Short mmCIF file of N, CA and C in Angstrom, two decimals:
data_model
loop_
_atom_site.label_atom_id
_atom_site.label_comp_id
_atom_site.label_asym_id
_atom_site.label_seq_id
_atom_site.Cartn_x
_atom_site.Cartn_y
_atom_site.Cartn_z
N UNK K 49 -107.15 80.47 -106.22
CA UNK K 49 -107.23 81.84 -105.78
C UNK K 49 -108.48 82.45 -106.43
N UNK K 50 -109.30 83.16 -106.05
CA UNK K 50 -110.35 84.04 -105.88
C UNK K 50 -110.49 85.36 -106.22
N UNK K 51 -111.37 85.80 -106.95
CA UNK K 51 -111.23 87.79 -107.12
C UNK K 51 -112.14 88.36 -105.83
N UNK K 52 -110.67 88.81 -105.59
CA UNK K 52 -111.71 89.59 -104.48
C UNK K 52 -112.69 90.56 -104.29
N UNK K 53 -112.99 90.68 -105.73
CA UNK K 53 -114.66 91.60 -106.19
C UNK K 53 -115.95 90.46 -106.26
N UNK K 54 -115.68 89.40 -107.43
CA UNK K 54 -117.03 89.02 -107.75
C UNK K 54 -117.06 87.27 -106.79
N UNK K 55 -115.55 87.22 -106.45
CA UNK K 55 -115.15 85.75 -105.33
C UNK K 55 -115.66 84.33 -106.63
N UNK K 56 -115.08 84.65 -107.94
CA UNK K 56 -114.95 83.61 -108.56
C UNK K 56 -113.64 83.52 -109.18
N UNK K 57 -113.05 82.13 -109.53
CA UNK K 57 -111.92 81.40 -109.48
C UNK K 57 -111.20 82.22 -110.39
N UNK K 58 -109.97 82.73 -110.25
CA UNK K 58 -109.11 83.29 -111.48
C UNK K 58 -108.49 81.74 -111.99
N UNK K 59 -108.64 82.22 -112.81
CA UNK K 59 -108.66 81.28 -114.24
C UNK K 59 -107.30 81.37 -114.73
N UNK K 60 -106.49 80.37 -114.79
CA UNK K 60 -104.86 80.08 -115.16
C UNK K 60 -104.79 80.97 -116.44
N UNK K 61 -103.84 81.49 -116.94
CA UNK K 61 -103.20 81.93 -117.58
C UNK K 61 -104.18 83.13 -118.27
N UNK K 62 -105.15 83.77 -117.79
CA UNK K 62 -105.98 84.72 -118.08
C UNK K 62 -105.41 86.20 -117.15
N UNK K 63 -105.59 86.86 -117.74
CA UNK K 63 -104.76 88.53 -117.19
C UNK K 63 -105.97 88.29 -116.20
N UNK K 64 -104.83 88.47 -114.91
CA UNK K 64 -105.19 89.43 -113.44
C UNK K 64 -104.46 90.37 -113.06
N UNK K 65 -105.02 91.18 -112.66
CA UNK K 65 -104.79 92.56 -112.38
C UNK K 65 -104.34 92.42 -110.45
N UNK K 66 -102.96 92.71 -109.92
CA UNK K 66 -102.55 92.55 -108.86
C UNK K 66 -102.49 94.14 -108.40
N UNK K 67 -103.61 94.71 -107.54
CA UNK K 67 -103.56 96.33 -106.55
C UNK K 67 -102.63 96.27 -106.20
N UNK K 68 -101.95 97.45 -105.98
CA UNK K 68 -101.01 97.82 -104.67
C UNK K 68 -101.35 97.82 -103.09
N UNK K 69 -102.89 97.43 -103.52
CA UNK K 69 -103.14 97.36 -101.86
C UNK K 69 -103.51 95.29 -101.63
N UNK K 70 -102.92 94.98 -102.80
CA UNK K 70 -102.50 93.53 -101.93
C UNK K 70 -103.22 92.51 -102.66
N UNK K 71 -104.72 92.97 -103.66
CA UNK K 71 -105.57 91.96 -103.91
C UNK K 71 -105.64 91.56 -105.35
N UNK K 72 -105.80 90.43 -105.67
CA UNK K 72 -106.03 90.22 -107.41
C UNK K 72 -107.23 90.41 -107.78
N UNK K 73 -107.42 90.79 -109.08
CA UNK K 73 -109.16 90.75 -109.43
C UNK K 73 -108.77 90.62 -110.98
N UNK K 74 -110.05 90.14 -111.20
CA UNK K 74 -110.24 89.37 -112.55
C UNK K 74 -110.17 91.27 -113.32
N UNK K 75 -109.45 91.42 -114.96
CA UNK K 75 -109.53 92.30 -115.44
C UNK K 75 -111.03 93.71 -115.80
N UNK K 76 -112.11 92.37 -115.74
CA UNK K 76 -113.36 93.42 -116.00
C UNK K 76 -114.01 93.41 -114.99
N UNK K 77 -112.77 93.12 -113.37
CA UNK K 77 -113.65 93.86 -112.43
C UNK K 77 -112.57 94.73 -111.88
N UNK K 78 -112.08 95.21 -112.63
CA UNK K 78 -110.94 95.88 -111.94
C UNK K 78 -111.24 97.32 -111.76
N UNK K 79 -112.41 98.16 -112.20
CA UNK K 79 -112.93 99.24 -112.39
C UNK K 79 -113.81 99.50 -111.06
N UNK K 80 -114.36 98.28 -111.04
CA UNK K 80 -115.84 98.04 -109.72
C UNK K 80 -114.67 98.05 -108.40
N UNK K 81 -113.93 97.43 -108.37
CA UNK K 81 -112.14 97.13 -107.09
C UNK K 81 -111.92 98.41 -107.04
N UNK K 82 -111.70 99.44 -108.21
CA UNK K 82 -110.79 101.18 -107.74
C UNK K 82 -112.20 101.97 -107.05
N UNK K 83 -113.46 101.89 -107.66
CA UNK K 83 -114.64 102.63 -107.35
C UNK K 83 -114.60 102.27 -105.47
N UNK K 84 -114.70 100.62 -105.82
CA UNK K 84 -115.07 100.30 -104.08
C UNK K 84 -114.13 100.82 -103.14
N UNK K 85 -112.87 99.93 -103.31
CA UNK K 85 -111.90 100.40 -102.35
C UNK K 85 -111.47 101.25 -102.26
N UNK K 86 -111.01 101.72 -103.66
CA UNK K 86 -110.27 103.28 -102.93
C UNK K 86 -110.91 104.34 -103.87
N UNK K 87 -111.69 104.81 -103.46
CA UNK K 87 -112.81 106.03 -103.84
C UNK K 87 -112.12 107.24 -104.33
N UNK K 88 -111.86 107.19 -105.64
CA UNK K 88 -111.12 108.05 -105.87
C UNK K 88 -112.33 109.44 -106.16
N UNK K 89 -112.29 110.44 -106.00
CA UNK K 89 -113.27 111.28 -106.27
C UNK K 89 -113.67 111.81 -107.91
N UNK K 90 -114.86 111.71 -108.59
CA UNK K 90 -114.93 111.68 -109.84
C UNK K 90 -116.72 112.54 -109.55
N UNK K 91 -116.62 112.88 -110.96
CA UNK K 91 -117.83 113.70 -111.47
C UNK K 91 -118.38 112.85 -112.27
N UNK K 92 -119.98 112.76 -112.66
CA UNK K 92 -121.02 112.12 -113.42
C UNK K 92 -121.30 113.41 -113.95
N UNK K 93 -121.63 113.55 -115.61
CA UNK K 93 -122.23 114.47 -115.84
C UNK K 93 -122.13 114.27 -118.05
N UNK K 94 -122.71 115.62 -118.44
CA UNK K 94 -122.53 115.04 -119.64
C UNK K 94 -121.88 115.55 -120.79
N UNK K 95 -121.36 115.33 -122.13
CA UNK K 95 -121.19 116.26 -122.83
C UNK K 95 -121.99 116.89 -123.82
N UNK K 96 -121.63 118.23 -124.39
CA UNK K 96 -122.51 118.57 -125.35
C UNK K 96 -121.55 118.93 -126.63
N UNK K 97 -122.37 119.51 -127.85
CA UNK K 97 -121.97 119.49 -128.89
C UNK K 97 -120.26 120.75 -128.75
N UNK K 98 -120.53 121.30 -127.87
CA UNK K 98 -119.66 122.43 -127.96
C UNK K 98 -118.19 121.45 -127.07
N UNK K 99 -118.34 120.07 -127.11
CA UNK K 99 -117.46 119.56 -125.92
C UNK K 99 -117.44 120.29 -124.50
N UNK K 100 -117.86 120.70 -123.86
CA UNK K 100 -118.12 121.41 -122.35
C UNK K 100 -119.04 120.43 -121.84
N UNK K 101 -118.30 119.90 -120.54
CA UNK K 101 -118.89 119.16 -120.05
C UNK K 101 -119.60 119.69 -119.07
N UNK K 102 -120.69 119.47 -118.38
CA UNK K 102 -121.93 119.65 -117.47
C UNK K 102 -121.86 118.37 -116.30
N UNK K 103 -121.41 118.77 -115.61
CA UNK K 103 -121.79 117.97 -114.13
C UNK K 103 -123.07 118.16 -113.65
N UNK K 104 -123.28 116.73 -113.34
CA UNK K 104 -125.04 115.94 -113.00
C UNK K 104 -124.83 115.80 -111.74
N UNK K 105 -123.88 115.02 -111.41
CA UNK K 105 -123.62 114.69 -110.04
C UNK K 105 -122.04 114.53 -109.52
N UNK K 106 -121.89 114.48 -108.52
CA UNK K 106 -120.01 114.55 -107.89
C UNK K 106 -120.06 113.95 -106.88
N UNK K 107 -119.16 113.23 -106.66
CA UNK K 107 -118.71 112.07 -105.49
C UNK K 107 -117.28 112.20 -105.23
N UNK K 108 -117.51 113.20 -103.89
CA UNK K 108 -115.69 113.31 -103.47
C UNK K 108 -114.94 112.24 -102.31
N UNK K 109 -114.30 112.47 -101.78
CA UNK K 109 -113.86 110.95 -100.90
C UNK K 109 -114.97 111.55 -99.54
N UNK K 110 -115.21 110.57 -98.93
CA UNK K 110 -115.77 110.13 -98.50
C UNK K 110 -117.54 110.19 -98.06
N UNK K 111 -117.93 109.85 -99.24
CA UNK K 111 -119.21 109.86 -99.65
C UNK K 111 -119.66 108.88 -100.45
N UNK K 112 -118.70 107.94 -100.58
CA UNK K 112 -119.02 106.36 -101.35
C UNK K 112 -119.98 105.71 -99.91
N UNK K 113 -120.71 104.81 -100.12
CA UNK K 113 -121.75 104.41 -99.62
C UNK K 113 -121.09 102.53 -99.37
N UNK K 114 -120.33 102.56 -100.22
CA UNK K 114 -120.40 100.64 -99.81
C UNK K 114 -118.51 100.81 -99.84
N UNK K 115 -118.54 99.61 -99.08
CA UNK K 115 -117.18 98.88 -98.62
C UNK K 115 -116.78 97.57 -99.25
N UNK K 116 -115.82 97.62 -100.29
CA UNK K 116 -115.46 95.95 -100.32
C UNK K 116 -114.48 95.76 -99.21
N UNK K 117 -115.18 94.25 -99.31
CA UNK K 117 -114.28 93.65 -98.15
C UNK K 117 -113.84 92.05 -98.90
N UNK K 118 -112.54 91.71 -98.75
CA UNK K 118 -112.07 90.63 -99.68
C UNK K 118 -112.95 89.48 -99.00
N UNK K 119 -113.12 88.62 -99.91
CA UNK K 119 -113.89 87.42 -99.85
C UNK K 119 -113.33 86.67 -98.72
N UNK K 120 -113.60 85.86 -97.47
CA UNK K 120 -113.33 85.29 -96.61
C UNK K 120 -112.54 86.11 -95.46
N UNK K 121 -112.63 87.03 -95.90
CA UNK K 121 -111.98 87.99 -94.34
C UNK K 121 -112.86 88.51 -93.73
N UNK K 122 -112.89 88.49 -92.43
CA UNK K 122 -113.45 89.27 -91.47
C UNK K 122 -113.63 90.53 -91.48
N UNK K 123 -114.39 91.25 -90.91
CA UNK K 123 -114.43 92.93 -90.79
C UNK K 123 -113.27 93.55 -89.84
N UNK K 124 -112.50 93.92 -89.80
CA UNK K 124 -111.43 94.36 -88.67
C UNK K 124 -109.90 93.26 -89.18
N UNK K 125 -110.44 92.62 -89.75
CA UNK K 125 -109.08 92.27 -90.13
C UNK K 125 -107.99 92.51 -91.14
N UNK K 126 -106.82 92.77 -91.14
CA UNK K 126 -106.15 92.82 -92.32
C UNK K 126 -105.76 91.97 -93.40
N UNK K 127 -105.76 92.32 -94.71
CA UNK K 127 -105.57 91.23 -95.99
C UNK K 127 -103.98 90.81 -95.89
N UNK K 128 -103.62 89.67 -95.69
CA UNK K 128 -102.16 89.77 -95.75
C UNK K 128 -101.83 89.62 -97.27
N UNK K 129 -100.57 90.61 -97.59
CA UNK K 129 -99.97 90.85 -98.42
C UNK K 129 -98.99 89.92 -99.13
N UNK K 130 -99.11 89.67 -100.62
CA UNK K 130 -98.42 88.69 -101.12
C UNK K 130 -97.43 89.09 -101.63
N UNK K 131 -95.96 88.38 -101.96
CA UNK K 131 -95.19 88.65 -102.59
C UNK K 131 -94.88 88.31 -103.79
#
């Protein structure tokens, strides 16, 4: 079996991380998997000494730019779901 972020081998007895939307991914791509697929909306920006943060930039849903698509599936097709 395969991560369906970087499409290299999950590795026996090493933590994988199983989505609710069906796919495994290796643990330190499991951040790059929530960004791609499901775009949750988040702010870039910075802090200062007073802790008040300053927004640089904002990305609300649907304004992500790229699509994962699981390794060996087609475009239009669905991932079937494991149990």
């Amino acid at each position: 079996m395969n991560c369906t972020v970087c499409g290299n081998l999950l590795i026996y007895d090493r933590t994988v991380f199983h989505c609710s939307c069906g796919v495994f991914v290796h643990a330190y791509c499991w951040n790059e998997h929530v960004l791609q697929a499901h775009r949750p909306p988040f702010e870039i920006g910075k802090v200062n000494l007073d802790d008040e943060f300053k927004a640089t930039e904002s990305r609300r849903e649907g304004q992500a730019s790229r699509v994962q698509i699981p390794a060996g599936q087609a475009l239009g097709e669905e991932a079937p779901l494991s149990e």
